[in-house]
Amino acid sequence: MSTTRIALVTGANRGIGAAIAAGLAAQGMTVVAGSRGGGPGTLRLDVTDDDSVRDAVAEVAGRYGRLDVLVNNAGISGGIDGQVSGEIDPEVMRTVFETNLFGVVRVTEAFLPLLRKGDGGRIINVSSGTASLTWQSDPGHAFASGRLPLAYPASKAALNMVTVMYAKTLASEGITVNAVAPGACGTDFATDLGLSLERTAEQGAAIVLHLATVAESPTGTFVQDDGPVPW
Ligand SMILES: NC(=O)c1ccc[n+]([C@@H]2O[C@H](COP(=O)([O-])OP(=O)(O)OC[C@H]3O[C@@H](n4cnc5c(N)ncnc54)[C@H](OP(=O)(O)O)[C@@H]3O)[C@@H](O)[C@H]2O)c1
């Protein structure tokens, strides 16, 4: 078996996912860059589509026979329309959860057999600081004001619970599972929401690269650059 670590990043065609893929490749990993659009150097992978995920698993199994690192990065904000309390459009909420929560579970379940064939598998879920119940319920926190989306942070809070549950279940198999908050980065994700942010996708990717490569990975944690994020 090749000693080069095999990593799959979902939503790796742009933004933080592209920076994660480039960073892992620069660390010497063989990176499979998932992209729902497909294209040169990428593997077609739509996290909301069972057939697409099944085909991606078959492709990785055929190429490498195993997976060592799974980065569940693909995510959507869902925009602001239909997402504010009192104005909720259930379809918007379902769409956000389909990608940010069910997409992660679908991909994780499908790739688990390949992760079990790897050595010390690592699953890293790209969550968000907005998922923190502690921060969201703190009236002094920056999240306390403004026109606030509901579905997006709820989907990421649910993702955090999914992270903890997988971490507990997979601990005995030596597979670690962690959630990260990349920080507010000036990707399309932010500009689509009308935000102008200076933090780069590469800065957002750094915590993922750390967890993917650190000698001893923790498990069941929610972290950002400077340490734990309060649940
Ligand atoms: N930027 C921030 O400030 C920020 C803060 C906290 C957390 N995050 C999280 O970081 C992650 C990456 O965000 P980003 O800022 O890089 O956003 P982005 O620039 O909008 O990129 C999102 C990526 O996810 C992909 N994607 C969306 N739906 C998908 C699907 N169904 N299947 C496969 N790929 C899909 C997109 O692919 P297409 O090109 O095909 O649309 C794109 O590659 C997300 O999980 C986001 O929630 C971002």
PDB file of C-alpha atoms and ligand atoms in Angstrom:
ATOM      1  CA  MET A   1       0.000   0.000   0.000  1.00  0.00           C
ATOM      2  CA  SER A   2       1.288   3.483  -0.932  1.00  0.00           C
ATOM      3  CA  THR A   3       2.404   5.533   2.085  1.00  0.00           C
ATOM      4  CA  THR A   4       1.238   8.774   0.473  1.00  0.00           C
ATOM      5  CA  ARG A   5      -1.873   9.955   2.299  1.00  0.00           C
ATOM      6  CA  ILE A   6      -5.012  10.117   0.147  1.00  0.00           C
ATOM      7  CA  ALA A   7      -7.331  13.049   0.847  1.00  0.00           C
ATOM      8  CA  LEU A   8     -10.744  13.925  -0.563  1.00  0.00           C
ATOM      9  CA  VAL A   9     -12.061  17.489  -0.310  1.00  0.00           C
ATOM     10  CA  THR A  10     -15.672  18.221  -1.241  1.00  0.00           C
ATOM     11  CA  GLY A  11     -16.425  21.554  -2.928  1.00  0.00           C
ATOM     12  CA  ALA A  12     -12.752  21.900  -3.855  1.00  0.00           C
ATOM     13  CA  ASN A  13     -13.222  23.886  -7.068  1.00  0.00           C
ATOM     14  CA  ARG A  14     -13.229  27.296  -5.381  1.00  0.00           C
ATOM     15  CA  GLY A  15     -13.068  29.179  -2.097  1.00  0.00           C
ATOM     16  CA  ILE A  16     -11.849  27.552   1.098  1.00  0.00           C
ATOM     17  CA  GLY A  17     -12.140  24.064  -0.429  1.00  0.00           C
ATOM     18  CA  ALA A  18      -9.729  24.966  -3.246  1.00  0.00           C
ATOM     19  CA  ALA A  19      -7.298  26.385  -0.673  1.00  0.00           C
ATOM     20  CA  ILE A  20      -7.584  23.205   1.426  1.00  0.00           C
ATOM     21  CA  ALA A  21      -6.934  21.018  -1.624  1.00  0.00           C
ATOM     22  CA  ALA A  22      -3.901  23.088  -2.653  1.00  0.00           C
ATOM     23  CA  GLY A  23      -2.582  23.113   0.910  1.00  0.00           C
ATOM     24  CA  LEU A  24      -2.902  19.342   1.344  1.00  0.00           C
ATOM     25  CA  ALA A  25      -1.209  18.755  -2.022  1.00  0.00           C
ATOM     26  CA  ALA A  26       1.612  21.082  -0.974  1.00  0.00           C
ATOM     27  CA  GLN A  27       2.036  18.891   2.137  1.00  0.00           C
ATOM     28  CA  GLY A  28       2.603  15.891  -0.125  1.00  0.00           C
ATOM     29  CA  MET A  29      -0.829  14.307   0.003  1.00  0.00           C
ATOM     30  CA  THR A  30      -2.582  12.889  -3.029  1.00  0.00           C
ATOM     31  CA  VAL A  31      -5.681  15.063  -3.224  1.00  0.00           C
ATOM     32  CA  VAL A  32      -8.980  14.176  -4.847  1.00  0.00           C
ATOM     33  CA  ALA A  33     -10.705  17.499  -5.495  1.00  0.00           C
ATOM     34  CA  GLY A  34     -14.469  17.013  -5.440  1.00  0.00           C
ATOM     35  CA  SER A  35     -16.490  19.343  -7.642  1.00  0.00           C
ATOM     36  CA  ARG A  36     -20.152  19.074  -8.520  1.00  0.00           C
ATOM     37  CA  GLY A  37     -19.314  20.588 -11.919  1.00  0.00           C
ATOM     38  CA  GLY A  38     -16.561  18.084 -12.637  1.00  0.00           C
ATOM     39  CA  GLY A  39     -13.758  19.306 -14.919  1.00  0.00           C
ATOM     40  CA  PRO A  40     -10.001  18.781 -15.353  1.00  0.00           C
ATOM     41  CA  GLY A  41      -8.202  17.654 -12.210  1.00  0.00           C
ATOM     42  CA  THR A  42     -11.430  17.219 -10.268  1.00  0.00           C
ATOM     43  CA  LEU A  43     -13.728  14.348  -9.381  1.00  0.00           C
ATOM     44  CA  ARG A  44     -17.413  14.945 -10.049  1.00  0.00           C
ATOM     45  CA  LEU A  45     -19.101  14.897  -6.658  1.00  0.00           C
ATOM     46  CA  ASP A  46     -22.408  16.509  -5.766  1.00  0.00           C
ATOM     47  CA  VAL A  47     -22.950  15.882  -2.053  1.00  0.00           C
ATOM     48  CA  THR A  48     -26.737  16.064  -2.459  1.00  0.00           C
ATOM     49  CA  ASP A  49     -26.863  13.335  -5.110  1.00  0.00           C
ATOM     50  CA  ASP A  50     -26.731   9.648  -4.108  1.00  0.00           C
ATOM     51  CA  ASP A  51     -25.634   8.484  -7.563  1.00  0.00           C
ATOM     52  CA  SER A  52     -22.883  11.074  -7.763  1.00  0.00           C
ATOM     53  CA  VAL A  53     -21.556  10.089  -4.331  1.00  0.00           C
ATOM     54  CA  ARG A  54     -21.735   6.382  -5.165  1.00  0.00           C
ATOM     55  CA  ASP A  55     -19.797   6.958  -8.414  1.00  0.00           C
ATOM     56  CA  ALA A  56     -17.194   9.028  -6.559  1.00  0.00           C
ATOM     57  CA  VAL A  57     -16.663   6.230  -4.036  1.00  0.00           C
ATOM     58  CA  ALA A  58     -16.181   3.741  -6.877  1.00  0.00           C
ATOM     59  CA  GLU A  59     -13.683   6.070  -8.535  1.00  0.00           C
ATOM     60  CA  VAL A  60     -11.600   6.551  -5.366  1.00  0.00           C
ATOM     61  CA  ALA A  61     -11.793   2.823  -4.599  1.00  0.00           C
ATOM     62  CA  GLY A  62     -10.570   2.002  -8.104  1.00  0.00           C
ATOM     63  CA  ARG A  63      -7.756   4.552  -8.057  1.00  0.00           C
ATOM     64  CA  TYR A  64      -6.453   4.133  -4.507  1.00  0.00           C
ATOM     65  CA  GLY A  65      -8.355   1.391  -2.675  1.00  0.00           C
ATOM     66  CA  ARG A  66      -8.596   3.515   0.448  1.00  0.00           C
ATOM     67  CA  LEU A  67      -9.064   7.037   1.850  1.00  0.00           C
ATOM     68  CA  ASP A  68      -7.070   8.620   4.692  1.00  0.00           C
ATOM     69  CA  VAL A  69      -8.520  12.129   4.998  1.00  0.00           C
ATOM     70  CA  LEU A  70     -12.071  13.264   4.225  1.00  0.00           C
ATOM     71  CA  VAL A  71     -12.729  17.006   4.315  1.00  0.00           C
ATOM     72  CA  ASN A  72     -16.446  17.766   4.226  1.00  0.00           C
ATOM     73  CA  ASN A  73     -16.126  21.334   3.017  1.00  0.00           C
ATOM     74  CA  ALA A  74     -18.971  21.790   0.494  1.00  0.00           C
ATOM     75  CA  GLY A  75     -21.542  24.156   1.915  1.00  0.00           C
ATOM     76  CA  ILE A  76     -24.026  26.858   1.019  1.00  0.00           C
ATOM     77  CA  SER A  77     -25.334  29.885   2.873  1.00  0.00           C
ATOM     78  CA  GLY A  78     -28.776  29.670   1.283  1.00  0.00           C
ATOM     79  CA  GLY A  79     -28.799  33.462   0.973  1.00  0.00           C
ATOM     80  CA  ILE A  80     -30.768  35.636   3.350  1.00  0.00           C
ATOM     81  CA  ASP A  81     -34.226  35.575   1.715  1.00  0.00           C
ATOM     82  CA  GLY A  82     -36.526  33.088   3.424  1.00  0.00           C
ATOM     83  CA  GLN A  83     -34.019  32.470   6.195  1.00  0.00           C
ATOM     84  CA  VAL A  84     -34.815  35.082   8.833  1.00  0.00           C
ATOM     85  CA  SER A  85     -37.004  34.144  11.801  1.00  0.00           C
ATOM     86  CA  GLY A  86     -40.608  35.113  11.036  1.00  0.00           C
ATOM     87  CA  GLU A  87     -39.952  34.910   7.275  1.00  0.00           C
ATOM     88  CA  ILE A  88     -38.845  31.283   7.003  1.00  0.00           C
ATOM     89  CA  ASP A  89     -39.315  29.522   3.686  1.00  0.00           C
ATOM     90  CA  PRO A  90     -39.186  25.797   4.515  1.00  0.00           C
ATOM     91  CA  GLU A  91     -37.805  25.055   1.036  1.00  0.00           C
ATOM     92  CA  VAL A  92     -34.811  27.320   1.684  1.00  0.00           C
ATOM     93  CA  MET A  93     -34.252  25.627   5.008  1.00  0.00           C
ATOM     94  CA  ARG A  94     -34.463  22.151   3.430  1.00  0.00           C
ATOM     95  CA  THR A  95     -32.014  23.155   0.696  1.00  0.00           C
ATOM     96  CA  VAL A  96     -29.489  24.428   3.226  1.00  0.00           C
ATOM     97  CA  PHE A  97     -29.787  21.313   5.370  1.00  0.00           C
ATOM     98  CA  GLU A  98     -29.611  19.040   2.311  1.00  0.00           C
ATOM     99  CA  THR A  99     -26.118  20.310   1.484  1.00  0.00           C
ATOM    100  CA  ASN A 100     -24.660  21.321   4.848  1.00  0.00           C
ATOM    101  CA  LEU A 101     -25.993  18.448   6.971  1.00  0.00           C
ATOM    102  CA  PHE A 102     -27.383  15.554   4.909  1.00  0.00           C
ATOM    103  CA  GLY A 103     -24.649  16.041   2.304  1.00  0.00           C
ATOM    104  CA  VAL A 104     -21.982  15.534   4.963  1.00  0.00           C
ATOM    105  CA  VAL A 105     -23.716  12.454   6.359  1.00  0.00           C
ATOM    106  CA  ARG A 106     -24.272  11.027   2.855  1.00  0.00           C
ATOM    107  CA  VAL A 107     -20.603  11.484   1.904  1.00  0.00           C
ATOM    108  CA  THR A 108     -19.279  10.284   5.264  1.00  0.00           C
ATOM    109  CA  GLU A 109     -21.399   7.113   5.261  1.00  0.00           C
ATOM    110  CA  ALA A 110     -20.432   6.351   1.665  1.00  0.00           C
ATOM    111  CA  PHE A 111     -16.684   6.804   2.208  1.00  0.00           C
ATOM    112  CA  LEU A 112     -16.475   5.078   5.605  1.00  0.00           C
ATOM    113  CA  PRO A 113     -15.577   1.688   4.103  1.00  0.00           C
ATOM    114  CA  LEU A 114     -12.609   3.315   2.315  1.00  0.00           C
ATOM    115  CA  LEU A 115     -11.630   5.282   5.441  1.00  0.00           C
ATOM    116  CA  ARG A 116     -11.623   1.998   7.380  1.00  0.00           C
ATOM    117  CA  LYS A 117      -9.107   0.616   4.870  1.00  0.00           C
ATOM    118  CA  GLY A 118      -6.798   3.586   5.471  1.00  0.00           C
ATOM    119  CA  ASP A 119      -4.424   4.066   8.356  1.00  0.00           C
ATOM    120  CA  GLY A 120      -5.705   6.418  11.069  1.00  0.00           C
ATOM    121  CA  GLY A 121      -8.468   8.035   9.053  1.00  0.00           C
ATOM    122  CA  ARG A 122      -9.402  11.642   9.683  1.00  0.00           C
ATOM    123  CA  ILE A 123     -12.722  13.312   8.951  1.00  0.00           C
ATOM    124  CA  ILE A 124     -12.771  17.099   9.117  1.00  0.00           C
ATOM    125  CA  ASN A 125     -16.123  18.849   8.885  1.00  0.00           C
ATOM    126  CA  VAL A 126     -16.077  22.504   7.879  1.00  0.00           C
ATOM    127  CA  SER A 127     -18.566  24.040  10.264  1.00  0.00           C
ATOM    128  CA  SER A 128     -18.869  27.716  11.225  1.00  0.00           C
ATOM    129  CA  GLY A 129     -18.503  29.936  14.255  1.00  0.00           C
ATOM    130  CA  THR A 130     -22.172  30.769  13.701  1.00  0.00           C
ATOM    131  CA  ALA A 131     -22.923  27.209  14.883  1.00  0.00           C
ATOM    132  CA  SER A 132     -21.816  28.054  18.406  1.00  0.00           C
ATOM    133  CA  LEU A 133     -24.858  28.082  20.711  1.00  0.00           C
ATOM    134  CA  THR A 134     -22.681  29.821  23.280  1.00  0.00           C
ATOM    135  CA  TRP A 135     -21.805  32.686  20.962  1.00  0.00           C
ATOM    136  CA  GLN A 136     -25.286  32.925  19.410  1.00  0.00           C
ATOM    137  CA  SER A 137     -26.911  33.180  22.852  1.00  0.00           C
ATOM    138  CA  ASP A 138     -24.434  35.786  24.136  1.00  0.00           C
ATOM    139  CA  PRO A 139     -26.084  39.231  23.848  1.00  0.00           C
ATOM    140  CA  GLY A 140     -22.637  40.811  23.803  1.00  0.00           C
ATOM    141  CA  HIS A 141     -21.379  38.806  20.829  1.00  0.00           C
ATOM    142  CA  ALA A 142     -21.165  40.259  17.315  1.00  0.00           C
ATOM    143  CA  PHE A 143     -23.685  37.628  16.147  1.00  0.00           C
ATOM    144  CA  ALA A 144     -26.332  39.192  18.412  1.00  0.00           C
ATOM    145  CA  SER A 145     -27.359  41.947  16.028  1.00  0.00           C
ATOM    146  CA  GLY A 146     -28.401  42.430  12.432  1.00  0.00           C
ATOM    147  CA  ARG A 147     -30.652  40.550  10.093  1.00  0.00           C
ATOM    148  CA  LEU A 148     -29.719  37.021  11.068  1.00  0.00           C
ATOM    149  CA  PRO A 149     -30.177  33.870   9.017  1.00  0.00           C
ATOM    150  CA  LEU A 150     -31.680  30.889  10.830  1.00  0.00           C
ATOM    151  CA  ALA A 151     -31.229  27.857   8.587  1.00  0.00           C
ATOM    152  CA  TYR A 152     -27.492  28.216   7.992  1.00  0.00           C
ATOM    153  CA  PRO A 153     -26.316  28.326  11.635  1.00  0.00           C
ATOM    154  CA  ALA A 154     -28.886  25.655  12.533  1.00  0.00           C
ATOM    155  CA  SER A 155     -27.478  23.372   9.824  1.00  0.00           C
ATOM    156  CA  LYS A 156     -23.942  23.867  11.104  1.00  0.00           C
ATOM    157  CA  ALA A 157     -24.989  23.348  14.744  1.00  0.00           C
ATOM    158  CA  ALA A 158     -26.565  20.058  13.658  1.00  0.00           C
ATOM    159  CA  LEU A 159     -23.336  19.271  11.800  1.00  0.00           C
ATOM    160  CA  ASN A 160     -21.446  19.781  15.053  1.00  0.00           C
ATOM    161  CA  MET A 161     -23.642  17.185  16.764  1.00  0.00           C
ATOM    162  CA  VAL A 162     -23.101  14.819  13.845  1.00  0.00           C
ATOM    163  CA  THR A 163     -19.366  15.382  14.316  1.00  0.00           C
ATOM    164  CA  VAL A 164     -19.533  14.417  17.990  1.00  0.00           C
ATOM    165  CA  MET A 165     -21.627  11.323  17.293  1.00  0.00           C
ATOM    166  CA  TYR A 166     -19.289  10.061  14.553  1.00  0.00           C
ATOM    167  CA  ALA A 167     -16.271  10.825  16.748  1.00  0.00           C
ATOM    168  CA  LYS A 168     -17.650   8.658  19.545  1.00  0.00           C
ATOM    169  CA  THR A 169     -18.685   5.830  17.221  1.00  0.00           C
ATOM    170  CA  LEU A 170     -15.424   5.726  15.269  1.00  0.00           C
ATOM    171  CA  ALA A 171     -12.990   6.274  18.160  1.00  0.00           C
ATOM    172  CA  SER A 172     -12.445   2.551  18.671  1.00  0.00           C
ATOM    173  CA  GLU A 173     -11.449   2.230  15.002  1.00  0.00           C
ATOM    174  CA  GLY A 174      -8.826   4.977  15.241  1.00  0.00           C
ATOM    175  CA  ILE A 175     -10.741   7.353  12.968  1.00  0.00           C
ATOM    176  CA  THR A 176     -10.889  10.930  14.247  1.00  0.00           C
ATOM    177  CA  VAL A 177     -13.729  13.356  13.494  1.00  0.00           C
ATOM    178  CA  ASN A 178     -13.550  17.084  14.163  1.00  0.00           C
ATOM    179  CA  ALA A 179     -15.426  20.250  13.240  1.00  0.00           C
ATOM    180  CA  VAL A 180     -13.680  23.495  12.365  1.00  0.00           C
ATOM    181  CA  ALA A 181     -14.651  27.144  12.155  1.00  0.00           C
ATOM    182  CA  PRO A 182     -12.623  28.647   9.278  1.00  0.00           C
ATOM    183  CA  GLY A 183     -13.495  32.221  10.225  1.00  0.00           C
ATOM    184  CA  ALA A 184     -15.256  34.772   8.044  1.00  0.00           C
ATOM    185  CA  CYS A 185     -13.405  34.686   4.715  1.00  0.00           C
ATOM    186  CA  GLY A 186     -13.864  36.844   1.621  1.00  0.00           C
ATOM    187  CA  THR A 187     -14.915  34.012  -0.699  1.00  0.00           C
ATOM    188  CA  ASP A 188     -17.907  33.986  -3.077  1.00  0.00           C
ATOM    189  CA  PHE A 189     -19.870  32.711  -0.071  1.00  0.00           C
ATOM    190  CA  ALA A 190     -19.346  36.076   1.643  1.00  0.00           C
ATOM    191  CA  THR A 191     -19.642  38.324  -1.397  1.00  0.00           C
ATOM    192  CA  ASP A 192     -22.923  36.611  -2.325  1.00  0.00           C
ATOM    193  CA  LEU A 193     -24.204  37.788   1.085  1.00  0.00           C
ATOM    194  CA  GLY A 194     -22.979  41.326   0.373  1.00  0.00           C
ATOM    195  CA  LEU A 195     -20.066  41.020   2.787  1.00  0.00           C
ATOM    196  CA  SER A 196     -16.597  42.381   2.102  1.00  0.00           C
ATOM    197  CA  LEU A 197     -14.082  40.426   4.168  1.00  0.00           C
ATOM    198  CA  GLU A 198     -10.295  40.614   4.229  1.00  0.00           C
ATOM    199  CA  ARG A 199      -9.578  37.125   5.588  1.00  0.00           C
ATOM    200  CA  THR A 200      -8.454  34.896   2.739  1.00  0.00           C
ATOM    201  CA  ALA A 201      -9.554  31.386   1.797  1.00  0.00           C
ATOM    202  CA  GLU A 202      -5.989  30.264   2.578  1.00  0.00           C
ATOM    203  CA  GLN A 203      -6.312  31.641   6.104  1.00  0.00           C
ATOM    204  CA  GLY A 204      -9.632  29.829   6.463  1.00  0.00           C
ATOM    205  CA  ALA A 205      -8.050  26.595   5.227  1.00  0.00           C
ATOM    206  CA  ALA A 206      -5.209  26.683   7.777  1.00  0.00           C
ATOM    207  CA  ILE A 207      -7.104  25.003  10.632  1.00  0.00           C
ATOM    208  CA  VAL A 208      -8.124  22.157   8.314  1.00  0.00           C
ATOM    209  CA  LEU A 209      -4.525  21.684   7.164  1.00  0.00           C
ATOM    210  CA  HIS A 210      -3.446  21.593  10.805  1.00  0.00           C
ATOM    211  CA  LEU A 211      -5.944  18.872  11.741  1.00  0.00           C
ATOM    212  CA  ALA A 212      -5.154  16.879   8.592  1.00  0.00           C
ATOM    213  CA  THR A 213      -1.433  16.809   9.285  1.00  0.00           C
ATOM    214  CA  VAL A 214      -0.833  17.166  13.045  1.00  0.00           C
ATOM    215  CA  ALA A 215       0.927  14.080  14.442  1.00  0.00           C
ATOM    216  CA  GLU A 216      -1.766  13.210  16.994  1.00  0.00           C
ATOM    217  CA  SER A 217      -5.245  14.356  16.004  1.00  0.00           C
ATOM    218  CA  PRO A 218      -7.796  15.105  18.701  1.00  0.00           C
ATOM    219  CA  THR A 219     -11.319  13.860  18.083  1.00  0.00           C
ATOM    220  CA  GLY A 220     -14.791  15.203  18.787  1.00  0.00           C
ATOM    221  CA  THR A 221     -13.595  18.814  18.959  1.00  0.00           C
ATOM    222  CA  PHE A 222     -14.811  22.105  17.466  1.00  0.00           C
ATOM    223  CA  VAL A 223     -11.797  24.321  16.802  1.00  0.00           C
ATOM    224  CA  GLN A 224     -10.570  27.435  15.057  1.00  0.00           C
ATOM    225  CA  ASP A 225      -7.061  28.871  14.550  1.00  0.00           C
ATOM    226  CA  ASP A 226      -6.513  29.850  18.161  1.00  0.00           C
ATOM    227  CA  GLY A 227      -8.107  26.843  19.869  1.00  0.00           C
ATOM    228  CA  PRO A 228     -11.509  25.456  20.869  1.00  0.00           C
ATOM    229  CA  VAL A 229     -14.749  27.156  19.837  1.00  0.00           C
ATOM    230  CA  PRO A 230     -17.414  26.924  22.556  1.00  0.00           C
ATOM    231  CA  TRP A 231     -20.247  24.612  21.568  1.00  0.00           C
TER     232      TRP A 231
HETATM  233  N1  LIG B   1     -16.536  32.042   3.767  1.00  0.00           N
HETATM  234  C1  LIG B   1     -16.864  32.141   5.049  1.00  0.00           C
HETATM  235  O1  LIG B   1     -16.867  33.240   5.630  1.00  0.00           O
HETATM  236  C2  LIG B   1     -17.205  30.903   5.826  1.00  0.00           C
HETATM  237  C3  LIG B   1     -17.311  31.022   7.225  1.00  0.00           C
HETATM  238  C4  LIG B   1     -17.620  29.900   7.967  1.00  0.00           C
HETATM  239  C5  LIG B   1     -17.801  28.677   7.343  1.00  0.00           C
HETATM  240  N2  LIG B   1     -17.707  28.575   5.984  1.00  0.00           N
HETATM  241  C6  LIG B   1     -17.903  27.265   5.378  1.00  0.00           C
HETATM  242  O2  LIG B   1     -16.770  26.948   4.594  1.00  0.00           O
HETATM  243  C7  LIG B   1     -17.159  26.065   3.535  1.00  0.00           C
HETATM  244  C8  LIG B   1     -16.627  26.606   2.227  1.00  0.00           C
HETATM  245  O3  LIG B   1     -17.201  27.884   2.036  1.00  0.00           O
HETATM  246  P1  LIG B   1     -16.580  28.956   1.024  1.00  0.00           P
HETATM  247  O4  LIG B   1     -16.510  30.226   1.742  1.00  0.00           O
HETATM  248  O5  LIG B   1     -15.368  28.439   0.356  1.00  0.00           O
HETATM  249  O6  LIG B   1     -17.800  29.040  -0.020  1.00  0.00           O
HETATM  250  P2  LIG B   1     -17.852  29.162  -1.600  1.00  0.00           P
HETATM  251  O7  LIG B   1     -16.725  29.975  -2.102  1.00  0.00           O
HETATM  252  O8  LIG B   1     -19.240  29.559  -1.894  1.00  0.00           O
HETATM  253  O9  LIG B   1     -17.596  27.653  -2.081  1.00  0.00           O
HETATM  254  C9  LIG B   1     -18.501  26.653  -1.721  1.00  0.00           C
HETATM  255  C10 LIG B   1     -18.074  25.355  -2.364  1.00  0.00           C
HETATM  256  O10 LIG B   1     -19.027  24.330  -2.020  1.00  0.00           O
HETATM  257  C11 LIG B   1     -19.437  23.725  -3.232  1.00  0.00           C
HETATM  258  N3  LIG B   1     -20.763  23.135  -3.150  1.00  0.00           N
HETATM  259  C12 LIG B   1     -21.941  23.731  -2.846  1.00  0.00           C
HETATM  260  N4  LIG B   1     -22.947  22.846  -2.938  1.00  0.00           N
HETATM  261  C13 LIG B   1     -22.382  21.658  -3.290  1.00  0.00           C
HETATM  262  C14 LIG B   1     -22.890  20.368  -3.535  1.00  0.00           C
HETATM  263  N5  LIG B   1     -24.198  20.098  -3.470  1.00  0.00           N
HETATM  264  N6  LIG B   1     -22.023  19.377  -3.847  1.00  0.00           N
HETATM  265  C15 LIG B   1     -20.696  19.623  -3.935  1.00  0.00           C
HETATM  266  N7  LIG B   1     -20.152  20.842  -3.759  1.00  0.00           N
HETATM  267  C16 LIG B   1     -20.994  21.845  -3.428  1.00  0.00           C
HETATM  268  C17 LIG B   1     -19.369  24.816  -4.272  1.00  0.00           C
HETATM  269  O11 LIG B   1     -19.408  24.248  -5.557  1.00  0.00           O
HETATM  270  P3  LIG B   1     -19.994  25.068  -6.846  1.00  0.00           P
HETATM  271  O12 LIG B   1     -18.851  25.867  -7.381  1.00  0.00           O
HETATM  272  O13 LIG B   1     -20.450  23.977  -7.760  1.00  0.00           O
HETATM  273  O14 LIG B   1     -21.121  25.934  -6.343  1.00  0.00           O
HETATM  274  C18 LIG B   1     -18.039  25.441  -3.901  1.00  0.00           C
HETATM  275  O15 LIG B   1     -16.971  24.662  -4.384  1.00  0.00           O
HETATM  276  C19 LIG B   1     -18.686  25.960   3.601  1.00  0.00           C
HETATM  277  O16 LIG B   1     -19.050  24.765   4.271  1.00  0.00           O
HETATM  278  C20 LIG B   1     -19.085  27.181   4.420  1.00  0.00           C
HETATM  279  O17 LIG B   1     -20.301  26.982   5.119  1.00  0.00           O
HETATM  280  C21 LIG B   1     -17.413  29.673   5.212  1.00  0.00           C
END
